[in-house]
mmCIF file of C-alpha atoms in Angstrom:
data_model
loop_
_atom_site.group_PDB
_atom_site.id
_atom_site.type_symbol
_atom_site.label_atom_id
_atom_site.label_comp_id
_atom_site.label_asym_id
_atom_site.label_seq_id
_atom_site.Cartn_x
_atom_site.Cartn_y
_atom_site.Cartn_z
ATOM 1 C CA MET A 15 -3.032 6.617 -29.124
ATOM 2 C CA GLU A 16 -4.625 9.025 -26.459
ATOM 3 C CA GLU A 17 -2.509 12.123 -27.171
ATOM 4 C CA THR A 18 -2.747 15.612 -23.995
ATOM 5 C CA LEU A 19 -0.859 19.326 -24.996
ATOM 6 C CA VAL A 20 0.570 20.165 -21.499
ATOM 7 C CA LYS A 21 2.331 23.248 -21.142
ATOM 8 C CA VAL A 22 6.129 23.553 -20.059
ATOM 9 C CA SER A 23 4.962 26.157 -17.061
ATOM 10 C CA GLU A 24 2.563 23.053 -16.245
ATOM 11 C CA LEU A 25 5.648 20.254 -16.387
ATOM 12 C CA ARG A 26 8.042 22.549 -14.271
ATOM 13 C CA LYS A 27 5.131 22.471 -12.070
ATOM 14 C CA LYS A 28 4.940 19.018 -11.056
ATOM 15 C CA GLY A 29 8.612 18.344 -11.673
ATOM 16 C CA VAL A 30 7.459 14.907 -13.182
ATOM 17 C CA TRP A 31 8.535 14.423 -16.676
ATOM 18 C CA HIS A 32 5.630 11.332 -18.161
ATOM 19 C CA PHE A 33 2.371 10.731 -20.112
ATOM 20 C CA LEU A 34 0.543 9.450 -16.742
ATOM 21 C CA PRO A 35 -0.410 13.122 -14.066
ATOM 22 C CA TYR A 36 -1.734 14.479 -17.553
ATOM 23 C CA SER A 37 -3.947 11.640 -19.330
ATOM 24 C CA GLN A 38 -7.310 11.802 -18.807
ATOM 25 C CA GLN A 39 -7.408 9.324 -15.708
ATOM 26 C CA ALA A 40 -5.592 11.628 -13.751
ATOM 27 C CA SER A 41 -7.873 14.763 -15.110
ATOM 28 C CA HIS A 42 -10.568 12.403 -14.134
ATOM 29 C CA THR A 43 -9.464 11.450 -10.672
ATOM 30 C CA ALA A 44 -8.868 15.472 -10.223
ATOM 31 C CA ALA A 45 -11.988 16.306 -11.420
ATOM 32 C CA LEU A 46 -12.891 13.232 -8.691
ATOM 33 C CA LEU A 47 -11.869 15.220 -5.924
ATOM 34 C CA GLN A 48 -12.922 18.162 -6.209
ATOM 35 C CA LYS A 49 -16.530 17.041 -5.641
ATOM 36 C CA SER A 50 -15.137 15.768 -2.069
ATOM 37 C CA PRO A 51 -17.973 15.962 0.269
ATOM 38 C CA PHE A 52 -14.722 16.432 3.165
ATOM 39 C CA PRO A 53 -11.589 18.242 2.869
ATOM 40 C CA VAL A 54 -8.250 16.389 1.489
ATOM 41 C CA GLN A 55 -4.716 17.465 2.659
ATOM 42 C CA PRO A 56 -1.584 15.947 0.838
ATOM 43 C CA VAL A 57 -0.739 12.942 3.457
ATOM 44 C CA GLU A 58 2.564 14.783 4.909
ATOM 45 C CA THR A 59 0.048 17.073 6.676
ATOM 46 C CA LEU A 60 -1.542 13.452 8.371
ATOM 47 C CA VAL A 61 1.833 12.164 10.138
ATOM 48 C CA ARG A 62 3.199 12.753 14.233
ATOM 49 C CA GLU A 63 6.431 12.308 12.442
ATOM 50 C CA LYS A 64 9.031 12.528 10.039
ATOM 51 C CA PRO A 65 7.960 9.689 7.156
ATOM 52 C CA ILE A 66 11.175 7.436 7.352
ATOM 53 C CA ARG A 67 12.103 5.383 4.487
ATOM 54 C CA GLY A 68 14.121 2.274 4.964
ATOM 55 C CA TYR A 69 17.787 1.740 5.289
ATOM 56 C CA ALA A 70 19.326 -0.403 1.898
ATOM 57 C CA MET A 71 20.483 -2.832 5.013
ATOM 58 C CA VAL A 72 23.188 -5.854 4.923
ATOM 59 C CA SER A 73 22.325 -8.793 4.098
ATOM 60 C CA SER A 74 22.351 -11.260 7.433
ATOM 61 C CA ASP A 75 23.003 -14.410 8.687
ATOM 62 C CA ALA A 76 20.412 -14.395 10.663
ATOM 63 C CA ASN A 77 18.246 -17.443 10.646
ATOM 64 C CA ASP A 78 15.413 -15.709 13.697
ATOM 65 C CA GLY A 79 14.855 -12.492 15.428
ATOM 66 C CA VAL A 80 13.675 -9.001 14.816
ATOM 67 C CA PRO A 81 11.783 -9.551 10.932
ATOM 68 C CA VAL A 82 12.376 -6.788 8.965
ATOM 69 C CA LEU A 83 10.179 -6.199 6.449
ATOM 70 C CA ALA A 84 10.164 -6.098 2.838
ATOM 71 C CA GLY A 85 8.179 -4.665 -0.686
ATOM 72 C CA ARG A 86 6.803 -8.200 -0.532
ATOM 73 C CA ASN A 87 5.751 -8.313 2.724
ATOM 74 C CA ILE A 88 2.891 -5.896 1.111
ATOM 75 C CA ALA A 89 -0.169 -6.414 -0.103
ATOM 76 C CA PRO A 90 -3.834 -5.160 -1.054
ATOM 77 C CA GLY A 91 -4.735 -7.812 1.470
ATOM 78 C CA GLY A 92 -2.667 -6.938 4.231
ATOM 79 C CA LEU A 93 1.260 -6.880 5.655
ATOM 80 C CA ASN A 94 2.880 -11.081 5.678
ATOM 81 C CA PHE A 95 5.855 -12.576 6.669
ATOM 82 C CA GLU A 96 6.735 -14.629 3.554
ATOM 83 C CA GLY A 97 10.116 -14.545 2.434
ATOM 84 C CA VAL A 98 11.423 -12.672 5.716
ATOM 85 C CA GLU A 99 15.009 -11.803 6.556
ATOM 86 C CA TYR A 100 15.823 -10.910 10.294
ATOM 87 C CA LEU A 101 18.320 -9.358 12.371
ATOM 88 C CA THR A 102 19.406 -10.176 15.778
ATOM 89 C CA PRO A 103 17.953 -7.947 18.135
ATOM 90 C CA ALA A 104 21.258 -5.431 18.723
ATOM 91 C CA ALA A 105 21.841 -4.572 15.319
ATOM 92 C CA HIS A 106 17.258 -3.469 15.874
ATOM 93 C CA GLU A 107 17.818 -1.537 18.689
ATOM 94 C CA LYS A 108 20.715 -0.083 16.644
ATOM 95 C CA LEU A 109 18.593 0.813 13.571
ATOM 96 C CA HIS A 110 16.587 2.773 15.568
ATOM 97 C CA HIS A 111 15.231 5.305 13.359
ATOM 98 C CA THR A 112 12.935 2.489 11.322
ATOM 99 C CA GLN A 113 12.185 0.817 13.599
ATOM 100 C CA VAL A 114 8.723 -0.735 13.506
ATOM 101 C CA GLN A 115 5.112 0.363 16.374
ATOM 102 C CA ARG A 116 2.521 -1.437 16.171
ATOM 103 C CA GLY A 117 0.019 1.219 13.858
ATOM 104 C CA ASP A 118 2.594 2.467 11.515
ATOM 105 C CA VAL A 119 1.527 2.654 7.751
ATOM 106 C CA LEU A 120 3.956 0.883 6.053
ATOM 107 C CA VAL A 121 3.563 1.218 2.363
ATOM 108 C CA LYS A 122 5.852 0.450 -1.392
ATOM 109 C CA LEU A 123 8.117 2.793 -2.859
ATOM 110 C CA VAL A 124 9.279 0.454 -5.428
ATOM 111 C CA ALA A 125 7.055 -2.038 -8.252
ATOM 112 C CA GLN A 126 3.614 -1.159 -6.719
ATOM 113 C CA PRO A 127 4.477 2.064 -5.328
ATOM 114 C CA GLY A 128 2.009 3.198 -3.078
ATOM 115 C CA VAL A 129 -0.060 -0.245 -1.988
ATOM 116 C CA ALA A 130 -0.440 -0.280 1.746
ATOM 117 C CA ALA A 131 -0.996 -1.532 4.976
ATOM 118 C CA VAL A 132 -0.529 -1.335 8.425
ATOM 119 C CA TYR A 133 1.579 -2.839 11.495
ATOM 120 C CA ALA A 134 -0.787 -4.492 13.614
ATOM 121 C CA TYR A 135 1.959 -6.756 16.076
ATOM 122 C CA ALA A 136 3.130 -5.908 19.733
ATOM 123 C CA GLU A 137 6.878 -7.743 18.983
ATOM 124 C CA ALA A 138 9.297 -5.761 16.943
ATOM 125 C CA ALA A 139 10.229 -5.034 12.810
ATOM 126 C CA ASN A 140 12.947 -3.607 11.162
ATOM 127 C CA PHE A 141 12.153 -2.302 7.300
ATOM 128 C CA ASN A 142 14.268 -1.504 4.228
ATOM 129 C CA SER A 143 15.151 0.902 1.334
ATOM 130 C CA HIS A 144 11.308 -0.518 -0.864
ATOM 131 C CA LEU A 145 9.328 0.450 2.269
ATOM 132 C CA ALA A 146 8.654 4.250 3.979
ATOM 133 C CA ARG A 147 6.694 4.668 7.277
ATOM 134 C CA LEU A 148 4.587 6.463 8.271
ATOM 135 C CA ARG A 149 3.872 7.262 12.027
ATOM 136 C CA LEU A 150 -0.088 9.028 11.993
ATOM 137 C CA LYS A 151 -2.013 11.680 13.946
ATOM 138 C CA PRO A 152 -4.304 11.077 16.261
ATOM 139 C CA GLU A 153 -7.207 12.354 14.727
ATOM 140 C CA VAL A 154 -6.435 10.085 10.917
ATOM 141 C CA ASP A 155 -7.261 6.157 12.085
ATOM 142 C CA PRO A 156 -4.335 3.967 9.377
ATOM 143 C CA GLU A 157 -6.886 1.122 8.226
ATOM 144 C CA TYR A 158 -8.826 4.150 6.492
ATOM 145 C CA LEU A 159 -6.079 5.300 5.330
ATOM 146 C CA VAL A 160 -4.211 1.758 3.490
ATOM 147 C CA SER A 161 -7.795 1.840 1.950
ATOM 148 C CA TYR A 162 -7.439 5.243 0.534
ATOM 149 C CA LEU A 163 -4.348 4.493 -0.819
ATOM 150 C CA ASN A 164 -4.942 0.890 -1.944
ATOM 151 C CA SER A 165 -9.226 1.990 -4.151
ATOM 152 C CA ASP A 166 -8.667 2.931 -7.327
ATOM 153 C CA LEU A 167 -9.042 6.466 -6.515
ATOM 154 C CA GLY A 168 -5.755 6.713 -4.597
ATOM 155 C CA GLN A 169 -3.436 4.301 -6.795
ATOM 156 C CA SER A 170 -4.907 6.285 -9.794
ATOM 157 C CA LEU A 171 -3.295 9.711 -8.350
ATOM 158 C CA ILE A 172 -0.023 7.109 -7.072
ATOM 159 C CA ARG A 173 -0.206 6.520 -10.068
ATOM 160 C CA SER A 174 0.088 10.505 -11.531
ATOM 161 C CA PHE A 175 3.242 10.679 -8.798
ATOM 162 C CA THR A 176 5.468 8.409 -10.165
ATOM 163 C CA THR A 177 8.343 7.537 -12.711
ATOM 164 C CA GLY A 178 10.148 4.243 -14.348
ATOM 165 C CA SER A 179 7.526 2.512 -17.105
ATOM 166 C CA VAL A 180 9.340 -1.303 -16.303
ATOM 167 C CA ARG A 181 9.967 -0.598 -12.675
ATOM 168 C CA PRO A 182 7.428 2.145 -11.262
ATOM 169 C CA VAL A 183 9.212 3.745 -7.925
ATOM 170 C CA ILE A 184 7.488 6.385 -6.059
ATOM 171 C CA THR A 185 9.831 8.706 -4.193
ATOM 172 C CA LEU A 186 9.399 9.804 -0.583
ATOM 173 C CA ALA A 187 8.464 13.583 -0.810
ATOM 174 C CA ALA A 188 6.357 12.234 -4.102
ATOM 175 C CA LEU A 189 3.805 10.490 -1.373
ATOM 176 C CA LEU A 190 3.716 13.465 0.961
ATOM 177 C CA SER A 191 2.164 14.951 -1.838
ATOM 178 C CA VAL A 192 -0.415 12.355 -2.416
ATOM 179 C CA PRO A 193 -3.928 13.864 -1.666
ATOM 180 C CA VAL A 194 -6.704 12.230 0.949
ATOM 181 C CA ILE A 195 -9.835 12.310 1.676
ATOM 182 C CA VAL A 196 -10.329 13.459 5.408
ATOM 183 C CA PRO A 197 -13.119 12.540 6.462
ATOM 184 C CA PRO A 198 -13.833 13.019 10.515
ATOM 185 C CA LEU A 199 -12.190 10.278 13.064
ATOM 186 C CA ALA A 200 -15.332 8.712 13.668
ATOM 187 C CA GLU A 201 -16.914 8.349 9.866
ATOM 188 C CA GLN A 202 -13.096 6.526 8.503
ATOM 189 C CA ARG A 203 -13.407 4.230 10.957
ATOM 190 C CA ARG A 204 -16.785 3.782 9.284
ATOM 191 C CA ILE A 205 -15.659 3.232 5.737
ATOM 192 C CA ALA A 206 -12.129 1.604 7.994
ATOM 193 C CA LEU A 207 -14.141 -1.127 8.162
ATOM 194 C CA LYS A 208 -16.868 -1.415 5.104
ATOM 195 C CA ALA A 209 -13.330 -1.612 3.381
ATOM 196 C CA ARG A 210 -12.479 -4.424 5.732
ATOM 197 C CA SER A 211 -16.305 -6.580 5.635
ATOM 198 C CA LEU A 212 -15.473 -6.462 1.927
ATOM 199 C CA ALA A 213 -12.000 -7.364 0.892
ATOM 200 C CA GLN A 214 -13.187 -10.230 4.146
ATOM 201 C CA GLU A 215 -16.130 -11.719 2.339
ATOM 202 C CA ALA A 216 -14.090 -11.457 -1.346
ATOM 203 C CA THR A 217 -10.960 -14.127 0.504
ATOM 204 C CA GLN A 218 -14.918 -16.113 1.641
ATOM 205 C CA LEU A 219 -15.638 -15.925 -2.434
ATOM 206 C CA ARG A 220 -11.651 -16.414 -3.856
ATOM 207 C CA GLU A 221 -11.614 -19.669 -0.925
ATOM 208 C CA ASN A 222 -15.279 -21.234 -1.984
ATOM 209 C CA ALA A 223 -13.953 -21.183 -6.796
ATOM 210 C CA ARG A 224 -10.895 -22.723 -5.667
ATOM 211 C CA GLU A 225 -12.647 -25.599 -4.054
ATOM 212 C CA ARG A 226 -15.336 -25.899 -6.709
ATOM 213 C CA GLN A 227 -12.584 -25.612 -9.326
ATOM 214 C CA GLU A 228 -10.764 -28.739 -7.292
ATOM 215 C CA GLU A 229 -14.485 -30.489 -7.272
ATOM 216 C CA ALA A 230 -14.444 -30.231 -11.151
ATOM 217 C CA ARG A 231 -11.040 -31.063 -11.419
ATOM 218 C CA HIS A 232 -11.796 -34.142 -10.373
ATOM 219 C CA LEU A 233 -14.702 -35.431 -11.288
ATOM 220 C CA PHE A 234 -14.000 -37.833 -13.912
ATOM 221 C CA SER A 235 -11.650 -40.073 -11.189
ATOM 222 C CA ASP A 236 -14.518 -39.520 -8.741
ATOM 223 C CA LEU A 237 -16.770 -41.258 -11.142
ATOM 224 C CA LEU A 238 -14.401 -44.519 -11.373
ATOM 225 C CA GLU A 239 -13.793 -44.646 -7.885
ATOM 226 C CA GLY A 240 -17.859 -44.362 -6.887
ATOM 227 C CA GLY A 241 -19.284 -42.216 -8.652
ATOM 228 C CA ILE A 242 -20.655 -39.012 -8.615
ATOM 229 C CA GLU A 243 -22.775 -37.402 -5.849
#
């Protein structure tokens, strides 16, 4: 078991009283950041509006209308609408602080803290208290920030700010303290494009693997029914 001696003053400075922020992995990540050829800034300096955490909403009887995004709708592969609940347009208008716009970054605060996705739709949406909304300055590309937060480096940094072992949580204040490597906008877009291309390639490879697994599973049935090509 890894052990680390930490000064009480350092514990008070970080405000996090568990092992991860002081582990060898955390130290390694911090050392990597020191090598960044670009500025490193906390998330709070990248936003143009005050970041918002969603409301703890009451259940709605609406079967259609404005989707209310939750933690299950945010994944490293992007945003989905599986199992989404709805608000009536009138209820959505009352919750104007948590309305979502195209280009907003939604970040999970609970269960998989720090996992993020860009809202890329023109249609209205809202979100619940398991998510935070970031509206970024023009010089920060949303896809880049999402790729960074979902990366091994980003997730390692985020784990240093989380609390809870059974159900990890990151507070909004802690999320805003996470350091981000911030290259020029053109470089951000180049990196985001590369990340998207690799993710699409990985998705296609998984689909190809699934098809081959199905072929292997039916091999003996095919043999009896007409032979194997």
